[in-house]
């Protein structure tokens, strides 16, 4: 079968403002060249193109740019590949031929995330004045109720390949739970690090899987810096940090959102996507996944626009976009959308490039608008989104009102997590309509009849 070597073709200013450490490092000894990770053939620098063998590495030794996966993807008979995918399991493993995982990945102990529902949101569309198709990609249906299960599932396979015994991460909440669950399922130890002031629901969900959960006094960026120190210390020997030394593999899991959206739309590209931004990796990998589908002939090539969504209290990428800047200046987060509260986003410059290249934008909304959007989505479509979903819906409304998003086109909005994890955001305004005595007279007196 013919093959095509694919790596990222995204051009952007190199990010000095990055949460990913800029010193190459790995807790395994040497680069691995004989690792069987499906179509993955090497690691390639996103900046200079330097290639190194597959291994637990995340930064280029030549220019310190971020590394990502280079592939030899199948080409030629697109229809045969499409049929192979459709015959696969109802999880991200249906796309195994396009991911850095072993061929028998579906037979291994894993949480098997993905293939979550794409909801045709006609009620929400009417509220927002959308006349075209509006869909919500609802990733709250994953095993730990967020999209993080996708990226962690890929990272677990890399951790196995490189012989790691402990799975770890720095997390704003959802990732901590996903790592805990995936490690438990895979029979690995987990030790994850979170800011000390996360939402209680996310703390409980991360702790319940029995691994070590460590709160760090400070913001997510403080947590990430600590993990950067640990990874170079003997105490971190044998540890796979999913968003550091396993980051090139981990990040590829977000491509499956692009694959699923297009397959669920009948193998066609959406015209517009609204995607939340934390580190920015999800947005960049969705774009990569769309471009791979085009290159493989699985979807018809046509223009699409990608819009990024942030909360106003942590919007460094939106500020850079609106200011016409290429550099994303770090901020100190202050928002209820804690899962997006990364003030120094690693992929921020690449997000700017994608938004500009596709004709999209990066916008932000206030915490009050986030809460209103959560309740709007719940009221119109029966989807209870966490605060990140409120950000995307709120930004979608703002983009329509400003004329930046075309309401006549097919649009997909991402909800990346379950609202049960962020109850505090809506609890003050979500109370019983009335409290009455158990009698019909009381029911009528309350004006409910």
Coordinates of C-alpha atoms in Angstrom, one line a residue:
X1 CA 0.0 0.0 0.0
X2 CA 1.2 3.5 -0.8
X3 CA 2.1 5.7 2.2
X4 CA 2.4 9.4 2.7
X5 CA 4.6 10.9 5.4
X6 CA 2.6 13.5 7.3
X7 CA 3.7 15.9 9.9
X8 CA 2.4 19.3 11.0
X9 CA 2.6 22.0 8.3
X10 CA 1.5 24.8 10.7
X11 CA 3.7 27.8 10.5
X12 CA 3.8 30.1 13.5
X13 CA 6.1 32.2 15.5
X14 CA 8.0 30.1 18.0
X15 CA 6.5 30.3 21.5
X16 CA 8.8 31.6 24.2
X17 CA 5.6 31.9 26.2
X18 CA 4.9 28.2 26.6
X19 CA 3.7 26.1 29.5
X20 CA 5.7 23.2 28.0
X21 CA 9.2 23.1 29.3
X22 CA 11.8 24.2 26.8
X23 CA 14.6 21.9 27.9
X24 CA 14.5 18.5 26.2
X25 CA 14.1 15.7 28.7
X26 CA 12.9 12.2 29.3
X27 CA 12.9 9.8 32.1
X28 CA 13.7 6.9 29.8
X29 CA 17.3 6.6 28.8
X30 CA 17.6 6.7 25.1
X31 CA 15.5 7.5 22.0
X32 CA 13.5 4.5 20.9
X33 CA 13.6 3.5 17.2
X34 CA 12.0 0.0 17.3
X35 CA 8.8 1.0 19.0
X36 CA 5.6 -0.3 17.3
X37 CA 3.1 2.6 17.3
X38 CA 1.2 2.0 14.1
X39 CA 1.8 4.6 11.4
X40 CA 4.0 6.8 13.6
X41 CA 7.5 6.8 12.2
X42 CA 9.4 9.6 14.0
X43 CA 9.1 12.8 16.0
X44 CA 9.4 16.0 14.0
X45 CA 10.0 19.6 15.2
X46 CA 7.1 21.9 14.4
X47 CA 9.5 24.8 14.0
X48 CA 12.7 23.5 12.1
X49 CA 11.6 20.1 10.9
X50 CA 14.4 18.2 12.7
X51 CA 13.5 14.5 13.2
X52 CA 14.4 12.2 16.0
X53 CA 13.4 8.5 16.6
X54 CA 10.2 7.8 18.5
X55 CA 10.7 8.2 22.2
X56 CA 9.6 10.1 25.3
X57 CA 10.8 13.5 24.1
X58 CA 8.9 16.8 23.7
X59 CA 11.4 19.5 22.6
X60 CA 13.8 19.7 19.7
X61 CA 17.5 19.5 20.6
X62 CA 18.3 21.8 17.6
X63 CA 15.9 24.7 18.2
X64 CA 13.9 23.8 21.3
X65 CA 10.7 23.9 19.3
X66 CA 7.8 21.4 20.1
X67 CA 8.0 17.9 18.8
X68 CA 5.0 16.2 17.2
X69 CA 4.3 12.9 15.5
X70 CA 5.3 12.3 11.9
X71 CA 3.4 9.5 10.1
X72 CA 3.3 7.2 7.2
X73 CA -0.4 7.3 6.6
X74 CA -2.2 5.0 4.1
X75 CA -3.1 6.6 0.8
X76 CA -4.6 5.4 -2.4
X77 CA -8.0 3.8 -1.8
X78 CA -9.9 6.3 0.3
X79 CA -13.2 4.3 0.1
X80 CA -11.5 1.1 1.4
X81 CA -10.0 3.1 4.3
X82 CA -13.4 4.7 5.0
X83 CA -15.1 1.3 5.1
X84 CA -12.3 0.0 7.5
X85 CA -13.0 2.9 9.8
X86 CA -16.7 2.4 9.8
X87 CA -16.3 -1.3 10.6
X88 CA -14.2 -0.5 13.6
X89 CA -15.2 -0.2 17.3
X90 CA -17.4 2.6 18.6
X91 CA -14.4 4.4 20.1
X92 CA -11.4 6.3 19.0
X93 CA -9.8 3.0 18.1
X94 CA -11.8 2.9 14.9
X95 CA -9.2 5.5 13.8
X96 CA -6.2 3.4 14.9
X97 CA -4.7 3.4 11.3
X98 CA -4.3 7.2 11.7
X99 CA -3.0 7.3 15.3
X100 CA 0.3 6.6 17.1
X101 CA -0.9 3.3 18.7
X102 CA -0.2 -0.4 18.1
X103 CA -2.4 -2.3 15.7
X104 CA -3.9 -4.4 18.5
X105 CA -4.8 -1.4 20.7
X106 CA -8.5 -2.3 20.9
X107 CA -7.6 -5.5 22.7
X108 CA -5.6 -3.9 25.5
X109 CA -7.0 -2.7 28.8
X110 CA -8.0 0.9 28.2
X111 CA -11.0 3.1 28.9
X112 CA -11.9 3.1 25.2
X113 CA -13.1 6.7 24.9
X114 CA -14.7 8.5 21.9
X115 CA -17.4 8.3 19.3
X116 CA -19.5 10.6 21.5
X117 CA -22.7 12.1 20.1
X118 CA -22.9 15.0 17.7
X119 CA -26.2 16.7 18.6
X120 CA -28.2 18.6 16.0
X121 CA -29.0 21.7 18.0
X122 CA -32.1 23.1 16.3
X123 CA -33.5 24.7 19.5
X124 CA -30.3 26.4 20.3
X125 CA -30.0 27.5 16.6
X126 CA -33.4 29.3 16.8
X127 CA -32.3 31.1 20.0
X128 CA -29.1 32.3 18.4
X129 CA -30.6 33.1 15.0
X130 CA -28.7 30.4 13.2
X131 CA -30.4 29.3 9.9
X132 CA -27.8 26.7 8.9
X133 CA -27.0 23.5 10.7
X134 CA -25.8 23.9 14.2
X135 CA -24.3 20.9 16.0
X136 CA -22.9 20.4 19.5
X137 CA -20.1 17.8 19.8
X138 CA -20.9 16.6 23.3
X139 CA -17.8 15.0 24.8
X140 CA -19.3 14.8 28.3
X141 CA -20.2 11.2 27.3
X142 CA -16.6 10.0 27.6
X143 CA -15.7 7.6 30.5
X144 CA -14.6 10.4 32.9
X145 CA -17.0 12.9 31.3
X146 CA -14.5 15.0 29.4
X147 CA -12.5 15.0 26.2
X148 CA -9.3 14.4 28.2
X149 CA -10.1 10.6 28.0
X150 CA -9.1 10.8 24.3
X151 CA -5.7 12.2 24.8
X152 CA -4.9 10.1 27.8
X153 CA -5.8 6.9 26.0
X154 CA -3.1 7.7 23.4
X155 CA -0.6 8.6 26.1
X156 CA -1.2 5.3 27.9
X157 CA -0.2 3.4 24.8
X158 CA 3.0 5.4 24.5
X159 CA 3.7 4.9 28.3
X160 CA 3.4 1.1 27.8
X161 CA 5.7 1.3 24.7
X162 CA 8.4 3.1 26.6
X163 CA 8.2 1.0 29.8
X164 CA 6.9 3.7 32.2
X165 CA 5.4 2.4 35.5
X166 CA 3.8 5.7 36.7
X167 CA 1.4 7.9 34.8
X168 CA 1.4 11.6 35.8
X169 CA 0.3 15.0 34.7
X170 CA -0.3 18.6 35.7
X171 CA -3.9 19.3 35.5
X172 CA -6.7 21.9 35.8
X173 CA -9.0 19.1 36.8
X174 CA -10.4 17.0 34.0
X175 CA -7.0 15.6 33.0
X176 CA -6.4 14.5 36.6
X177 CA -9.5 12.3 36.5
X178 CA -8.7 10.9 33.1
X179 CA -5.2 10.0 34.1
X180 CA -6.4 8.4 37.3
X181 CA -9.0 6.3 35.5
X182 CA -6.8 5.3 32.6
X183 CA -3.9 4.3 34.9
X184 CA -6.2 2.2 37.1
X185 CA -7.5 0.4 34.0
X186 CA -4.1 -0.2 32.6
X187 CA -2.6 -1.4 35.9
X188 CA -0.2 1.6 36.3
X189 CA 0.4 3.8 39.3
X190 CA -0.8 7.3 38.9
X191 CA 0.4 10.5 40.6
X192 CA -1.2 13.7 39.4
X193 CA -0.8 17.4 40.4
X194 CA -3.5 20.0 40.5
X195 CA -3.9 23.6 41.7
X196 CA -5.1 23.5 45.4
X197 CA -8.3 25.5 44.7
X198 CA -10.0 23.3 42.0
X199 CA -13.8 22.7 41.9
X200 CA -14.6 20.0 44.5
X201 CA -16.3 17.8 41.9
X202 CA -13.1 17.5 39.9
X203 CA -11.0 16.9 43.0
X204 CA -13.3 14.0 44.1
X205 CA -13.3 12.5 40.6
X206 CA -9.5 12.6 40.4
X207 CA -9.1 11.1 43.9
X208 CA -11.6 8.3 43.7
X209 CA -9.5 6.1 41.3
X210 CA -7.0 5.4 44.1
X211 CA -3.9 7.1 42.7
X212 CA -1.9 9.8 44.4
X213 CA -3.5 13.3 44.0
X214 CA -1.3 16.2 45.0
X215 CA -2.6 19.8 45.4
X216 CA 0.0 22.5 44.7
X217 CA -0.4 26.0 46.2
X218 CA -0.7 28.3 43.2
X219 CA -2.0 28.4 39.6
X220 CA -1.9 25.8 36.9
X221 CA 1.3 27.4 35.6
X222 CA 2.9 26.9 39.0
X223 CA 1.9 23.3 38.9
X224 CA 3.3 22.8 35.5
X225 CA 6.6 24.4 36.5
X226 CA 6.9 22.0 39.4
X227 CA 6.3 19.0 37.1
X228 CA 9.0 20.3 34.8
X229 CA 11.4 20.1 37.8
X230 CA 10.2 16.7 38.8
X231 CA 10.7 15.2 35.3
X232 CA 14.4 16.0 35.5
X233 CA 14.9 14.7 39.0
X234 CA 15.7 11.0 40.0
X235 CA 12.4 11.1 41.9
X236 CA 10.7 11.1 38.4
X237 CA 12.5 8.1 37.1
X238 CA 10.1 5.8 35.2
X239 CA 7.3 8.4 35.1
X240 CA 5.4 9.2 32.0
X241 CA 4.0 12.8 32.2
X242 CA 1.2 12.7 29.7
X243 CA 1.4 16.5 28.9
X244 CA 5.2 16.7 29.1
X245 CA 7.5 13.9 28.0
X246 CA 4.5 12.1 26.4
X247 CA 3.0 15.3 25.0
X248 CA 3.6 14.5 21.3
X249 CA 1.5 11.3 21.6
X250 CA -1.0 12.6 24.1
X251 CA -1.9 15.6 21.9
X252 CA -2.8 13.4 18.9
X253 CA -5.9 12.2 20.8
X254 CA -7.6 15.5 20.0
X255 CA -7.4 14.7 16.3
X256 CA -10.1 12.1 16.9
X257 CA -12.6 14.9 17.5
X258 CA -12.1 16.1 14.0
X259 CA -12.4 12.6 12.6
X260 CA -15.6 11.9 14.5
X261 CA -17.2 15.2 13.6
X262 CA -16.6 14.7 9.9
X263 CA -17.7 11.0 9.9
X264 CA -20.9 11.9 11.9
X265 CA -21.6 14.7 9.3
X266 CA -21.6 12.0 6.6
X267 CA -17.8 12.4 5.8
X268 CA -17.9 16.1 5.2
X269 CA -16.1 19.1 6.7
X270 CA -18.1 21.6 8.8
X271 CA -17.9 25.1 7.6
X272 CA -17.2 26.6 11.1
X273 CA -16.0 25.2 14.4
X274 CA -15.9 26.9 17.8
X275 CA -13.3 25.3 20.1
X276 CA -12.3 26.2 23.7
X277 CA -8.7 27.2 24.3
X278 CA -6.7 26.1 27.4
X279 CA -3.2 25.3 26.2
X280 CA -4.5 25.5 22.6
X281 CA -3.4 22.0 21.8
X282 CA -6.9 20.7 21.2
X283 CA -7.6 23.4 18.6
X284 CA -4.3 22.9 16.7
X285 CA -4.8 19.1 16.6
X286 CA -8.4 19.4 15.4
X287 CA -7.1 21.4 12.5
X288 CA -4.4 18.8 11.9
X289 CA -7.0 16.1 11.9
X290 CA -9.1 18.0 9.3
X291 CA -6.1 18.5 7.0
X292 CA -5.2 14.8 7.3
X293 CA -8.8 13.8 6.3
X294 CA -8.5 16.1 3.3
X295 CA -5.1 14.7 2.3
X296 CA -6.3 11.1 2.6
X297 CA -9.3 11.8 0.4
X298 CA -11.8 10.9 3.1
X299 CA -13.6 14.3 2.9
X300 CA -13.9 16.8 0.1
X301 CA -11.5 19.7 0.3
X302 CA -13.2 23.0 1.0
X303 CA -12.5 26.0 3.2
X304 CA -13.4 25.9 6.9
X305 CA -13.1 28.4 9.6
X306 CA -11.8 27.7 13.1
X307 CA -12.8 30.0 16.0
X308 CA -11.1 29.9 19.4
X309 CA -13.0 30.6 22.7
X310 CA -11.6 31.8 26.0
X311 CA -13.0 33.2 29.2
X312 CA -12.3 36.9 29.7
X313 CA -10.5 36.2 33.0
X314 CA -7.9 34.1 31.2
X315 CA -7.8 35.3 27.5
X316 CA -4.2 35.8 26.5
X317 CA -4.8 34.3 23.0
X318 CA -7.9 36.3 22.4
X319 CA -6.1 39.5 23.5
X320 CA -3.2 38.7 21.1
X321 CA -5.6 38.0 18.2
X322 CA -7.6 41.2 18.8
X323 CA -4.4 43.2 19.1
X324 CA -2.9 41.8 15.9
X325 CA 0.1 40.3 17.8
X326 CA 2.0 37.1 17.2
X327 CA 3.3 36.9 20.8
X328 CA 0.9 35.6 23.4
X329 CA 1.7 37.4 26.7
X330 CA 1.0 35.4 29.9
X331 CA -1.7 36.4 32.2
X332 CA -2.7 35.4 35.7
X333 CA -6.1 33.5 35.5
X334 CA -9.2 34.8 37.3
X335 CA -12.2 33.0 35.9
X336 CA -14.8 30.4 36.9
X337 CA -13.8 28.4 33.8
X338 CA -10.9 26.7 35.6
X339 CA -10.4 24.0 33.0
X340 CA -9.4 26.8 30.6
X341 CA -7.4 28.7 33.2
X342 CA -3.9 28.4 31.6
X343 CA -2.4 31.8 31.6
X344 CA 0.7 30.8 29.6
X345 CA -0.7 28.6 26.8
X346 CA 1.9 26.4 25.0
X347 CA 0.1 26.4 21.6
X348 CA -1.1 30.0 21.8
X349 CA 0.9 31.2 18.8
X350 CA -0.1 28.2 16.7
X351 CA -3.8 29.0 17.5
X352 CA -3.3 32.5 16.2
X353 CA -1.9 31.2 13.0
X354 CA -4.8 28.7 12.5
X355 CA -7.5 31.3 13.2
X356 CA -5.9 33.8 10.8
X357 CA -5.2 31.1 8.1
X358 CA -8.7 29.8 8.1
X359 CA -10.4 33.2 8.4
X360 CA -11.7 32.5 11.9
X361 CA -11.1 34.5 15.1
X362 CA -10.4 34.2 18.8
X363 CA -12.9 35.7 21.2
X364 CA -13.7 35.8 24.9
X365 CA -16.7 36.1 27.2
X366 CA -17.2 37.2 30.8
X367 CA -18.0 34.8 33.6
X368 CA -21.6 36.1 33.6
X369 CA -21.9 35.2 29.9
X370 CA -20.4 31.8 30.6
X371 CA -23.1 31.0 33.2
X372 CA -25.9 32.4 30.9
X373 CA -24.6 30.2 28.0
X374 CA -24.5 27.0 30.2
X375 CA -28.1 27.6 31.2
X376 CA -29.1 28.4 27.6
X377 CA -27.6 25.1 26.3
X378 CA -29.2 23.2 29.1
X379 CA -32.6 24.8 28.5
X380 CA -32.6 24.4 24.7
X381 CA -30.9 21.1 24.1
X382 CA -30.8 19.3 27.5
X383 CA -27.0 19.3 27.6
X384 CA -25.5 20.3 30.9
X385 CA -22.1 21.7 30.0
X386 CA -19.2 22.5 32.3
X387 CA -17.9 26.0 32.2
X388 CA -15.7 25.3 29.2
X389 CA -18.8 24.5 27.2
X390 CA -20.4 27.7 28.5
X391 CA -17.4 29.5 27.1
X392 CA -17.8 28.0 23.6
X393 CA -21.6 28.6 23.5
X394 CA -21.2 32.1 24.8
X395 CA -18.5 32.9 22.3
X396 CA -20.6 31.5 19.5
X397 CA -23.4 33.8 20.4
X398 CA -21.0 36.8 20.6
X399 CA -19.4 35.8 17.2
X400 CA -22.9 35.7 15.6
X401 CA -23.9 39.0 17.0
X402 CA -20.7 40.6 15.8
X403 CA -21.1 39.1 12.3
X404 CA -17.9 37.1 12.5
X405 CA -19.6 33.8 12.3
X406 CA -22.0 33.1 9.4
X407 CA -25.3 31.9 10.8
X408 CA -26.2 30.3 7.4
X409 CA -23.3 27.8 7.4
X410 CA -22.8 24.4 9.1
X411 CA -21.3 25.1 12.5
X412 CA -20.0 22.7 15.2
X413 CA -19.6 23.9 18.8
X414 CA -17.6 21.8 21.2
X415 CA -18.7 20.9 24.7
X416 CA -15.7 19.3 26.3
X417 CA -17.0 18.3 29.7
X418 CA -19.9 17.6 32.1
X419 CA -21.6 20.3 34.1
X420 CA -21.8 18.1 37.1
X421 CA -18.1 18.8 37.5
X422 CA -18.6 22.6 37.8
X423 CA -21.8 22.9 39.8
X424 CA -20.6 25.9 41.7
X425 CA -20.9 28.0 38.6
X426 CA -24.6 27.7 38.3
X427 CA -25.7 26.7 41.8
X428 CA -26.6 30.2 43.0
X429 CA -29.1 30.7 40.2
X430 CA -30.3 27.1 39.8
X431 CA -32.8 26.5 42.7
X432 CA -36.2 25.0 43.1
X433 CA -39.0 27.0 41.4
X434 CA -41.0 26.8 44.6
X435 CA -41.1 24.8 47.9
X436 CA -44.7 23.9 48.8
X437 CA -46.8 21.8 51.1
X438 CA -47.9 18.5 49.6
X439 CA -51.4 19.7 48.6
X440 CA -53.1 20.9 45.4
X441 CA -54.1 24.1 47.0
X442 CA -50.4 24.9 47.7
X443 CA -49.5 24.0 44.2
X444 CA -52.1 26.4 42.8
X445 CA -51.2 29.1 45.3
X446 CA -47.6 28.9 44.0
X447 CA -48.9 29.8 40.5
X448 CA -47.8 26.4 39.1
X449 CA -51.2 25.2 37.9

